[in-house]
Amino acid sequence: MKSVKFLVLAASATLAACSQPVTDESSDAARVVNVYSARHYASDDAIYAAFTEQTGIAVNVVAAGGDQLIERVRADGERSPADVIITVDAARLHRAEQAGLFAETDFSDLTSTVPANLIDPQGYWVSMAKRARVIAYSNTRVQPGEIETYEDLADPRWRGRICVRESGNAYNQSLLASIVARSGEEAAQAWAQGIVDNMARAPQGGDITQIQGIAAGECDVAIVNHYYYALMVNSDEPARQAAAAAVTLFFPNQETSGAHINVSGAGIAANAPHPDEARALIDFFFTDEAQRMFAELSNEIPVNADASWDNPTLDAMLPFVEDSRNVSELGDHNETAQRIFDRVGWQ
């Protein structure tokens, strides 16, 4: 069992260009790399700045939501200035791959740093950082040991006690996809039906909303990504600190399949005007410096196990047993997961 408790202290629909992508290929042009990213974390700005300082390669970022980003690059086709495509959620990476947006790349030189299950088997993308989708529960209304697995949450004893996001949330879809991969569609549907039956309220809000719901007594248990909890623990806002202090974060399935993980990943765009610079940036994501920034500034889990960082909140969550299947499988089962959500009425 892996659980964490802290008492105290412990893109929108509009495509937004942070800077304009560069398409000028004149011989005397400065070296650049155009990044199309669905991430919105402080760590990324710091990583790009460090990359430019060390290589002299300027980074131009076009930011948008993951699905919109995919559509933008697909619509631009061969005219796309995108060099690197970054998004969160393995299923979105899978969709971008299926849309032909990534160039096949030899990432074999990264296998000494990145576990094989975090690299797309076809070589289209590689994971930069991990997030665990785990369980938060009330310190006062749930006792340690009452929950061991995700499957336990479908038991009728949790009727009217669970808070969770909508089914359209990519992290819920990938969690259900992992259950499809592990146990089959029938078992996954039975689990999803059990969650719907046990909901304390209609799905709403983000992961922080779910933790606040527990603290407010609206529910006893929630399914959340670990870094939202860490964000609340490390927050300067007393209300968020207090809400986090009212719950325990629990990493389920430690004796069976391991806790579900999802990733942020990157690949070189199929029509990248600057492929060498794109590969240089992707390689930089796995340096100790960049991995430390993911851990310290975004509370994400580095994929490089040898990286070091200073983040006591994240340290308290590690290590834990994680699902070791290749994350690319989440994309294979995403459509099945969506159909299950529709069938069981998970809004």
XYZ file of C-alpha atoms in Angstrom:
347
model
C 0.000 0.000 0.000
C 1.264 3.456 -0.870
C -0.486 6.491 0.554
C 0.506 10.065 1.226
C -0.942 12.426 3.780
C 0.161 15.987 4.464
C -1.211 17.777 7.481
C -0.337 21.329 6.439
C 2.280 22.969 4.299
C 3.455 19.801 3.556
C -6.038 25.316 -23.313
C -8.706 26.687 -24.181
C -10.635 26.553 -27.467
C -8.651 29.448 -28.865
C -5.307 28.655 -30.415
C -2.759 30.959 -28.834
C 0.657 31.649 -30.299
C 3.246 32.640 -27.697
C 5.540 33.510 -30.597
C 5.262 33.084 -34.334
C 6.680 29.889 -35.840
C 9.624 30.510 -38.143
C 9.538 29.241 -41.731
C 12.412 31.284 -43.214
C 15.105 28.881 -44.387
C 17.675 31.474 -45.528
C 21.228 30.280 -44.990
C 22.064 33.011 -42.507
C 18.895 32.577 -40.437
C 19.387 31.867 -36.726
C 18.718 28.270 -35.671
C 15.175 27.807 -34.405
C 12.746 25.076 -33.437
C 8.975 25.521 -33.647
C 7.156 23.754 -30.814
C 3.418 23.035 -30.958
C 2.491 22.212 -27.390
C -0.630 21.328 -25.440
C 1.223 21.743 -22.153
C 0.798 24.861 -20.033
C 3.320 24.417 -17.249
C 5.972 26.741 -15.844
C 8.514 23.950 -16.192
C 8.345 24.129 -19.978
C 9.210 27.832 -20.206
C 12.201 27.235 -17.932
C 13.322 24.242 -20.001
C 13.072 26.160 -23.280
C 15.084 29.034 -21.812
C 17.806 26.667 -20.610
C 17.865 24.895 -23.984
C 18.309 28.178 -25.859
C 21.032 29.326 -23.477
C 23.015 26.110 -23.957
C 22.506 25.536 -27.697
C 21.778 28.951 -29.177
C 18.622 27.479 -30.752
C 15.602 29.735 -30.312
C 12.324 28.068 -29.296
C 9.058 29.374 -30.766
C 6.008 28.003 -28.987
C 2.485 27.668 -30.374
C 0.160 26.654 -27.523
C -3.314 25.139 -27.751
C -5.479 22.380 -26.360
C -4.372 18.886 -27.358
C -7.193 18.026 -29.765
C -7.107 21.480 -31.366
C -3.361 21.245 -31.781
C -3.705 17.944 -33.611
C -6.326 19.392 -35.946
C -4.188 22.471 -36.629
C -1.124 20.460 -37.678
C -3.245 18.018 -39.685
C -5.005 20.842 -41.526
C -1.714 22.613 -42.332
C -0.350 19.391 -43.845
C 2.959 19.758 -45.668
C 2.855 23.539 -45.068
C 2.963 23.091 -41.297
C 5.895 24.895 -39.644
C 5.695 22.573 -36.632
C 8.990 20.885 -35.716
C 8.080 19.280 -32.374
C 4.559 18.259 -31.305
C 3.984 17.917 -27.562
C 0.804 16.844 -25.848
C -0.395 15.285 -22.641
C -2.157 11.922 -22.453
C -0.986 8.821 -24.283
C -4.302 8.519 -26.133
C -3.820 11.961 -27.700
C -0.301 10.995 -28.722
C -1.822 7.905 -30.309
C -4.363 10.025 -32.207
C -1.624 12.325 -33.486
C 0.321 9.253 -34.592
C -2.725 7.812 -36.359
C -3.214 11.155 -38.140
C 0.307 10.879 -39.552
C 1.624 13.934 -37.727
C 4.853 12.382 -36.412
C 7.995 11.380 -38.278
C 9.248 7.878 -37.506
C 12.335 8.409 -35.346
C 15.020 6.171 -33.875
C 14.740 6.745 -30.121
C 16.780 3.622 -29.276
C 19.606 5.750 -27.871
C 17.201 6.926 -25.158
C 16.466 3.465 -23.788
C 19.233 3.770 -21.209
C 17.355 6.750 -19.764
C 13.682 6.160 -20.609
C 11.927 2.859 -19.743
C 10.868 0.956 -22.858
C 7.176 1.072 -21.893
C 7.264 4.877 -22.175
C 8.499 4.910 -25.782
C 6.131 4.360 -28.699
C 7.049 0.954 -30.217
C 6.815 2.445 -33.710
C 9.195 5.272 -32.816
C 6.784 8.153 -33.350
C 6.945 9.707 -29.873
C 8.607 9.397 -26.498
C 7.368 10.212 -22.988
C 9.024 13.113 -21.139
C 7.274 12.994 -17.752
C 4.731 10.859 -15.923
C 1.568 11.490 -13.900
C -0.232 8.891 -11.780
C -4.047 8.769 -11.672
C -4.739 7.702 -8.122
C -7.315 7.859 -5.345
C -7.854 10.598 -2.759
C -9.936 9.870 0.322
C -11.186 11.638 3.448
C -8.921 11.403 6.471
C -11.921 11.175 8.774
C -14.566 9.202 6.838
C -12.382 6.543 5.229
C -9.998 4.306 7.103
C -6.624 3.171 5.713
C -7.006 -0.241 4.130
C -10.644 0.230 3.117
C -9.507 0.715 -0.479
C -6.827 -1.397 -2.118
C -7.615 -1.172 -5.823
C -9.446 0.891 -8.438
C -11.828 -2.053 -8.692
C -12.816 -1.582 -5.017
C -14.483 1.730 -5.892
C -17.200 -0.106 -7.843
C -18.384 -1.875 -4.685
C -21.888 -0.826 -3.510
C -20.493 0.188 -0.099
C -19.262 3.376 -1.806
C -22.760 4.306 -3.005
C -23.161 8.096 -3.017
C -19.563 8.680 -1.869
C -17.427 9.206 -5.022
C -16.495 12.475 -6.791
C -15.050 12.281 -10.301
C -14.601 14.322 -13.458
C -16.631 13.990 -16.644
C -16.062 11.121 -19.045
C -14.776 13.556 -21.675
C -11.670 14.056 -19.559
C -8.689 12.425 -21.268
C -7.265 11.102 -17.992
C -10.490 9.255 -17.144
C -10.599 7.831 -20.660
C -7.051 6.519 -20.374
C -7.702 5.073 -16.921
C -10.679 3.140 -18.277
C -8.629 2.153 -21.351
C -6.050 0.636 -18.999
C -8.766 -1.463 -17.352
C -9.959 -2.604 -20.790
C -6.380 -3.616 -21.612
C -5.962 -5.424 -18.305
C -9.333 -7.058 -17.737
C -11.326 -6.847 -20.966
C -14.276 -4.766 -22.130
C -16.942 -6.554 -20.082
C -15.075 -6.120 -16.799
C -14.253 -2.509 -17.656
C -17.918 -1.742 -18.293
C -18.925 -3.347 -14.993
C -16.366 -1.132 -13.232
C -17.550 2.037 -14.982
C -21.178 1.189 -14.164
C -20.211 0.730 -10.527
C -18.536 4.144 -10.438
C -21.615 5.786 -11.963
C -23.832 4.061 -9.404
C -21.575 5.277 -6.573
C -21.229 8.920 -7.615
C -22.038 11.475 -4.938
C -22.910 14.094 -7.557
C -22.898 14.580 -11.317
C -19.347 14.775 -12.717
C -18.038 18.337 -12.646
C -14.872 20.414 -12.446
C -11.238 19.414 -12.542
C -9.168 17.274 -10.212
C -8.735 20.063 -7.664
C -12.537 20.360 -7.567
C -12.757 16.694 -6.595
C -10.307 17.112 -3.696
C -12.168 20.207 -2.539
C -15.366 18.161 -2.688
C -13.933 15.669 -0.212
C -12.752 18.449 2.095
C -16.225 20.033 1.971
C -17.922 16.744 2.859
C -19.652 16.374 -0.504
C -18.021 12.994 -1.063
C -15.522 10.673 0.609
C -13.398 9.455 -2.300
C -12.167 10.872 -5.615
C -10.053 9.870 -8.601
C -7.336 12.452 -9.307
C -3.913 12.977 -10.840
C -1.160 13.082 -8.222
C 0.261 16.440 -9.262
C -2.963 18.350 -8.591
C -2.762 17.202 -4.996
C 0.919 18.212 -4.891
C 0.004 21.583 -6.374
C -2.468 22.130 -3.528
C 0.007 21.030 -0.849
C 2.645 23.402 -2.239
C 0.143 26.238 -2.802
C 0.421 29.652 -1.171
C -3.368 29.664 -0.753
C -4.425 28.559 2.771
C -7.765 27.223 1.501
C -6.056 24.884 -0.943
C -3.565 23.772 1.694
C -6.413 23.038 4.085
C -8.336 21.026 1.486
C -5.246 18.939 0.700
C -4.614 18.405 4.413
C -8.096 16.907 4.751
C -7.377 14.019 2.387
C -4.950 11.157 1.921
C -3.564 10.352 -1.503
C -3.552 6.636 -2.155
C -1.713 4.709 -4.889
C -3.905 1.648 -5.646
C -3.242 -1.786 -7.113
C 0.187 -2.024 -5.463
C -0.180 -5.791 -5.044
C -1.603 -6.390 -8.509
C -1.293 -4.355 -11.718
C 0.310 -1.220 -10.264
C -1.074 2.317 -10.243
C -2.202 3.735 -13.573
C 0.221 6.208 -15.146
C -0.175 8.567 -18.063
C 2.425 10.729 -19.753
C 3.372 13.890 -21.545
C 5.145 13.043 -24.780
C 6.871 14.587 -27.771
C 7.668 13.626 -31.341
C 9.267 15.204 -34.386
C 6.640 16.519 -36.794
C 6.326 14.666 -40.100
C 7.016 17.833 -42.104
C 9.411 19.483 -39.660
C 11.392 22.294 -41.339
C 14.091 21.961 -38.657
C 14.404 18.233 -37.812
C 17.925 18.459 -36.340
C 16.897 21.217 -33.953
C 13.730 19.260 -33.118
C 15.767 16.209 -32.141
C 18.155 18.353 -30.098
C 15.239 19.734 -28.080
C 13.716 16.304 -27.510
C 17.076 14.992 -26.316
C 17.311 17.949 -23.936
C 14.036 16.940 -22.264
C 15.860 13.927 -20.785
C 18.824 15.751 -19.326
C 19.088 15.913 -15.554
C 18.405 19.653 -15.756
C 15.121 19.319 -17.646
C 13.921 16.311 -15.672
C 14.555 18.231 -12.458
C 12.399 21.094 -13.741
C 9.497 18.733 -14.457
C 9.693 17.496 -10.855
C 10.233 20.831 -9.126
C 8.056 23.179 -11.190
C 5.207 20.889 -12.315
C 5.273 18.125 -9.683
C 5.488 15.568 -12.488
C 7.395 12.304 -12.117
C 10.630 12.248 -14.147
C 11.035 9.373 -16.598
C 14.783 9.400 -15.940
C 15.148 7.418 -12.716
C 18.652 8.798 -12.196
C 17.518 12.430 -12.183
C 17.650 14.336 -8.888
C 15.372 17.103 -7.661
C 14.266 19.062 -4.620
C 10.528 18.556 -4.067
C 9.644 16.977 -0.683
C 5.963 16.708 -1.644
C 6.773 14.578 -4.676
C 9.392 12.618 -2.720
C 6.718 11.585 -0.200
C 4.749 9.907 -3.005
C 7.656 7.855 -4.339
C 8.394 5.116 -5.003
C 5.253 3.215 -5.894
C 4.451 0.241 -8.098
C 3.183 1.483 -11.456
C 1.445 -0.249 -14.342
C 4.274 -1.443 -16.580
C 2.337 -1.920 -19.824
C 3.417 0.232 -22.749
C 1.448 3.464 -22.524
C 0.784 3.330 -26.265
C -1.811 0.630 -25.474
C -3.987 3.288 -23.862
C -4.604 4.768 -27.291
C -5.481 1.356 -28.704
C -8.387 1.074 -26.242
C -9.494 4.696 -26.036
C -12.446 4.354 -28.421
C -13.684 1.316 -26.493
C -13.455 3.325 -23.282
C -15.515 6.128 -24.794
C -18.206 3.688 -25.905
C -18.345 2.223 -22.403
C -18.750 5.679 -20.860
C -21.680 6.324 -23.199
C -23.321 2.987 -22.437
C -23.175 3.400 -18.644
C -24.265 7.043 -18.689
C -21.065 8.563 -17.261
C -21.635 12.194 -18.203
